[in-house]
C-alpha angles and dihedrals in degrees: 000000000000106000108233103159132354132176141166098249103165135038119187121196131190092278097039123108120240107255115244089229121185097212125083111266126208111196126214124207139171149124113304091253098044096100100250096146091048091047091048090051087049092050090050093042088236128126104217105009088122117037114247123196140185083225114074122226094050094138106069096151135061105258122200118204116198108212120194091334081280109090143000122241101206120204115205123207113268116260129210099040096154090192097061114089116265093248092056091049088051092052091049091050091050090051095052093048088046090055096047094045097047112034110105093195103048109131100177148340122234108202113204117211126173112260095211094063139046113258111281121229089261091054090056093046095051089047092053088047097053089048090049088054091058102261130114100223117230109221123222114189106208134204089035086155088068093062130080117242091245090056098054104082098045091048095046086053089047089055095048089050096039093056091035096236131195119245093249096045111118121241117189117190108209147165130205091203099053097025087233109161089017091119096044089051094051088045095058090046093048092054092046095050101036096240110168113187107242113251111243111238112243114237111255117245116248114254112251116241099246092195093071087058099048115117121238118249 
């Protein structure tokens, strides 16, 4: 998908009602420090569309980004932020569960995990939770630029094993810094939402002035 316009259109807090949208939705979930905001900015070719912070747990709402007036990329609250009060973490969990259960237009959930580490208990819980809600998560392994090339294959195997992924589950290694994996992520989203890039109309050739080519009698 070529990004022509994108904006943060809807923000849902703990007490908000999940909107009944007409456009397809793709949700992004992940731990608070997994680099979700950085990846969203990289996908949209924007520097500060999604707010990034040195402090994990910044996203405490469900944010709907309208992309090309065709689909919503839905940024879910980060989970597993240990310094947040337990009451807050419970509320964030309920928000995510409410969204997964109520959204009529949700096509898939992309679950972000850190490529440098084996999946945490929270990652496995979220994976199982998404499956329980009826979706096969698409896994995005972030921060690939932090790995040596010799580490990549083993770390991807560790992620598959740690989440107990099925053979056909999709795993996309990516880096918000280098944009590696960006095209693969967009291809997956295009397939899920049915996006087809509009064909540019070819400029019409000017009509020839036939008078100039008439033969003299």
